[in-house]
Amino acid sequence: MGEKANSDFYSKSQSAQAGQDGEFGCSLQELRSLMELRGTEALLKIQEDYGSTEGLCRRLKTSPTEGLPGVVTDAAKRIETYGKNFIPPKKPKTFLQLVWEALQDVTLIILEFAALISLGLSFYQPPGQESDLCGKVSGGAEDEGEAEAGWIEGVAILLSVVCVVLVTAFNDWSKEKQFRGLQSRIEQEQKFTVIRGGQVIQIPVADILVGDIAQVKYGDLLPADGVLIQGNDLKIDESSLTGESDHVRKAVDRDPMLLSGTHVMEGSGRMVVTAVGVNSQTGIIFTLLGAGGEEEEEQKERKGKRQNGSMENSQIKVKKHEGAAAMEMEPLKSAEGGDSDDKEKRKANVSKKEKSVLQGKLTKLAVQIGKAGLVMSAITVIILVLYFAIENFVLESRPWLPECTPVYIQYFVKFFIIGVTVLVVAVPEGLPLAVTISLAYSVKKMMKDNNLVRHLDACETMGNATAICSDKTGTLTTNRMTVVQAYLADVHYKEVPKPESLPTKTLDILVNAIAINCAYTTKILPPDKEGGLPKQVGNKTECGLLGFVLDLGRDYQPVRNQIPEEKLYKVYTFNSVRKSMSTVIRLADGSFRTYCKGASEIILKKCSRILDKSGEPRAFRPRDRDDMVKKVIEPMACDGLRTICVAYRDFPADPEPDWDNENDILSNLTAICVVGIEDPVRPEVPEAIRKCQRAGITVRMVTGDNINTARAIAIKCGIIHPGEDFLCIDGKEFNRRIRNQKGEVEQERIDKLWPKLRVLARSSPTDKHTLVKGIIDSTLVDQRQVVAVTGDGTNDGPALKKADVGFAMGIAGTDVAKEASDIILTDDNFSSIVKAVMWGRNVYDSISKFLQFQLTVNVVAVIVAFTGACITQDSPLKAVQMLWVNLIMDTFASLALATEPPTESLLLRKPYGRNNPLISLTMMKNILGHGLYQLSIIFTLLFVGEQIFDMDNGRNAPLHSPPSEHYTVIFNTFVMMQLFNEINARKIHGERNVFDGIFRNPIFCSIVLGTFAIQVVIVQFGGKPFSCSPLDLEKWMWCVFLGLGELVWGQVIATIPNSRLNFLKGAGQLTYKEEVPEEELNDEEEEIDHGERELRRGQILWFRGLSRIQTQMEVVNTFKSGTPLQGPLRRQSSSASQGHDVPHVCSPSHIRVVNAFRSSLYDSLEKPESRTSIHSFMTHPEFRIEDSQPHLPLIDHAHTLEGSGLKRISSQPSSPSKNNNTADSGINLTIDTSKSAASSSPSSPLHSVETSL
């Protein structure tokens, strides 16, 4: 469909263009073919056809400086000629398609099949039915009218199937609709800066026209194709179109072609838009892919996800397109990837990262339950058939008569239906429904809490988060920068100085340096409301500097008018490597001047002079610089200020410097001033961080600011508290500690660092990515860490992608960051992350509540159906009744329990771990406890119910007999117990008050009451289809009373302490082992080492296991023989250097055997010595802490036992053994109580105290 829409669109544009060519100087076709060229070809083409880019602008009737006039008629003409910047999305699935999909469910197909057979056979009246020869088949309470009603059961099953299908389809449909709404909201919010009528304005991406002059800057995702007309140091990541991961340098005289869907990685510039919508390069690809069907679409999405914004994609396979497609595609190499309008990419089912934790656990659980159900149902059918056959053909020795065959078949069909019913009840098809409802509900509500969720599963993963790595600027702080201190003309001013106290010369240079060397898109506008603060537009640090100029009583605009952007000679834009920005201008006499600003410690290193109090330059030696750092920069930083240095340098006109040699240009500068910029902490952040810490989440600050500023802000936020044992380090120190001599990052080294790390300052994007990856891959703690990361810059892309949940800033964030993220914070506020945690935990809890409820019903229903069928040959719960129970359980319960609103109490517990079982001990206790209660009630009713209530016995009823009161009471009681148990299921942590907050959830109340009402109708008026016979008031009261017993029983269960129930633990850990640690091995090449490391670690664990067994055997043998301890003491010898004299009593044979055993094992493993040990603390001098306690290595050195090896051990410092994984360092062999060795004792290197406060 999408393709058809596109081609219509196409033909319209083409026909329109024919009549319109006269209007503009370029046809649509001409521009399309121009955009397919690259580099020098494109330059030649522009020169041949248009003379220059100005010529192109003239032909498109636009001005390079003023832009389009912005007149409505002109816009309409342009849309008519060149089309609109909109790519028609794929049509959503219709409701009927969704119904069809829901019908594909295997269990439903089996049911439909059974129902149809049942229907067909009920209409077939076999001739032999009257004879007695067919045995107990047609005796009993059957009359003609009842026999006619045999079809009802089949129809009822079909009806309930229709019901389930419609509910599922409606859910999917509303989810899709919601998602599209979300998507269109994301798209409407996407705006782009263009110049119209000389004014710089932001317009929605869809309103961009051919001929518009668009301003592109660092971090933008280009929304249309265009030709560069002015650029500063522009670099583009075109990997989404070409698959090449290198950044492409763009310049007016080199390669001016900019393509939609590509990312600006550096620099800024202006382009004239030449193609929009389906005519842009991305649009063309979409038109081609429209034909490719869904599979291709999904593949493309997946690839696009992987490529886009990721800087590590090394090999991307090129898809082959046939015929015309291949021709069109040639210039682009590969058709996959990021597209400007992100239409398809934001599909919920893009497989981003691994499956979410919860989904993994649920899938596993559903499969296990399904298998169990299948086995039970098969056994049920087999037992019923055997029972029937043995009774009729063996015990009563009746012959099989041809005329009886249909009757027997009818019986077998009935057995089959009972079996299928058991399966239907056992399979929890409500699980996906519950997850979907819960997530959709949460996502909708999270919008109100300023969380725009892009990937549904992120919402639930967030509930498991154990660590948050947050940016400082804008997330923890307000991102309203103001200069509050300055060092100017040899004086350190604690507040903004008065202009008259400064030398005019210095002031002039300063104003010029700031006005020219800040992006011209950065401005300070008058406030929106009277008395409000002035509006800061653009880069906030630059806004702070421009504000400083205004505070000094000057204006930056006249300077900019005098030197407009196109007169700037060369711009070195800010990037994360330079940490500075420089602009070169040509002065009136032909000489050049470079203005430079950036992080103060970096710029001051490049300064050789500084302006003194009269405004003249004087020498600035390294000693002066150290003084300045001590007396000016550190005090500013300790007040939590970001320090920026502004400097300049003059160059002669002749010879012209080599502008590409950046290091030369940015040396020998003259410092003008150092300013301290304050960015106040957001008032709500300290409280939010306290909540996180209370919830068991560690907050770490990762910032580009210097360490003193970062520490001051971290203390204000409450990330670090005085007196605690933590680390605040900068990027340099971080890299020194995590890399080995070869400069490779080692997981073991990261493991020693991250648990205490709280602040990482002056960090590069790579540091952030390394830290996140290191924490995620760590095996130091039992639970795999779940890491959330916030980021706003383009450079945060890799870290956001790597994290389990990436938060991008909605206001300050660049398109690239948003693209790589899972959740967008629409208010850029850290406290919104806490809301996300709360919602995430709520999702997890909702699913757990639903599981607890559903599994109780499953267990009971399956056992009842199974036992009942085997003993009475007929399930006490009929197929249709089972389906109704299934509907209550699945659809209604998932609605009721999945929409519980979150409470603050969710933040009072620690996160569930990745490997924690889905079904906790308390839940297991509840499931089994309530199951026990329900089973005992039902079996009592089944076997002695008719005597208690004085009614007809319903057991052993023949085929087509009318519904009995007896079985109706059982069915009714069963449903009542489920209803009241649903109230119990609202609490899963063993709370007593199950009614707490029940009225805050109107959906829950209405569903419970609604189900009750429908149950009354079914029992009283359901009749034959539901196999129900109406009950009188007394029996109803009994049913409700037995149901109410659930609530009382719930209190009894709550009093049983969990500690008594350790035997249940195994049962709760259905989903214990998760296949996560191997991460995404095929994601990036570098990750393969990680896989190898896993393998090696597996070997090591295996050796360690052997070693432990060996040690224990040696201990046992020693005790048996009564000789002094050998092996264990030998293991202690590593600590002999500390002065513990240990007698080496070793029988040579002992060593020989052990050696032979080991040497064969170690052949396959590199010698432990050559592996860098996890415990290589000792390689760093600052970690050397004399250890007073002996360590017991858990795997001894094979090679140290050979020959003179024993001496070698004793000469080693006390390092725990090689290959010993810190995770296991808590396992000790206590040989002698006085010398119990705990390798992570407070005095051990693990506890080396380094507090930076």
mmCIF file of C-alpha atoms in Angstrom, residues 15 190 397 609 807 827 898 1077 1079 1097 1210:
data_model
loop_
_atom_site.group_PDB
_atom_site.id
_atom_site.type_symbol
_atom_site.label_atom_id
_atom_site.label_comp_id
_atom_site.label_asym_id
_atom_site.label_seq_id
_atom_site.Cartn_x
_atom_site.Cartn_y
_atom_site.Cartn_z
ATOM 1 C CA SER A 15 2.878 15.979 -13.923
ATOM 2 C CA GLN A 190 11.047 17.833 15.419
ATOM 3 C CA SER A 397 -16.727 -57.311 26.563
ATOM 4 C CA ARG A 609 51.165 36.039 27.327
ATOM 5 C CA PHE A 807 17.651 8.892 28.392
ATOM 6 C CA ASP A 827 11.744 18.560 30.579
ATOM 7 C CA ALA A 898 -1.882 -4.191 35.116
ATOM 8 C CA PRO A 1077 26.184 -12.338 29.935
ATOM 9 C CA GLU A 1079 25.757 -9.805 25.514
ATOM 10 C CA ARG A 1097 36.356 -17.463 32.450
ATOM 11 C CA SER A 1210 56.939 -17.552 49.469
#
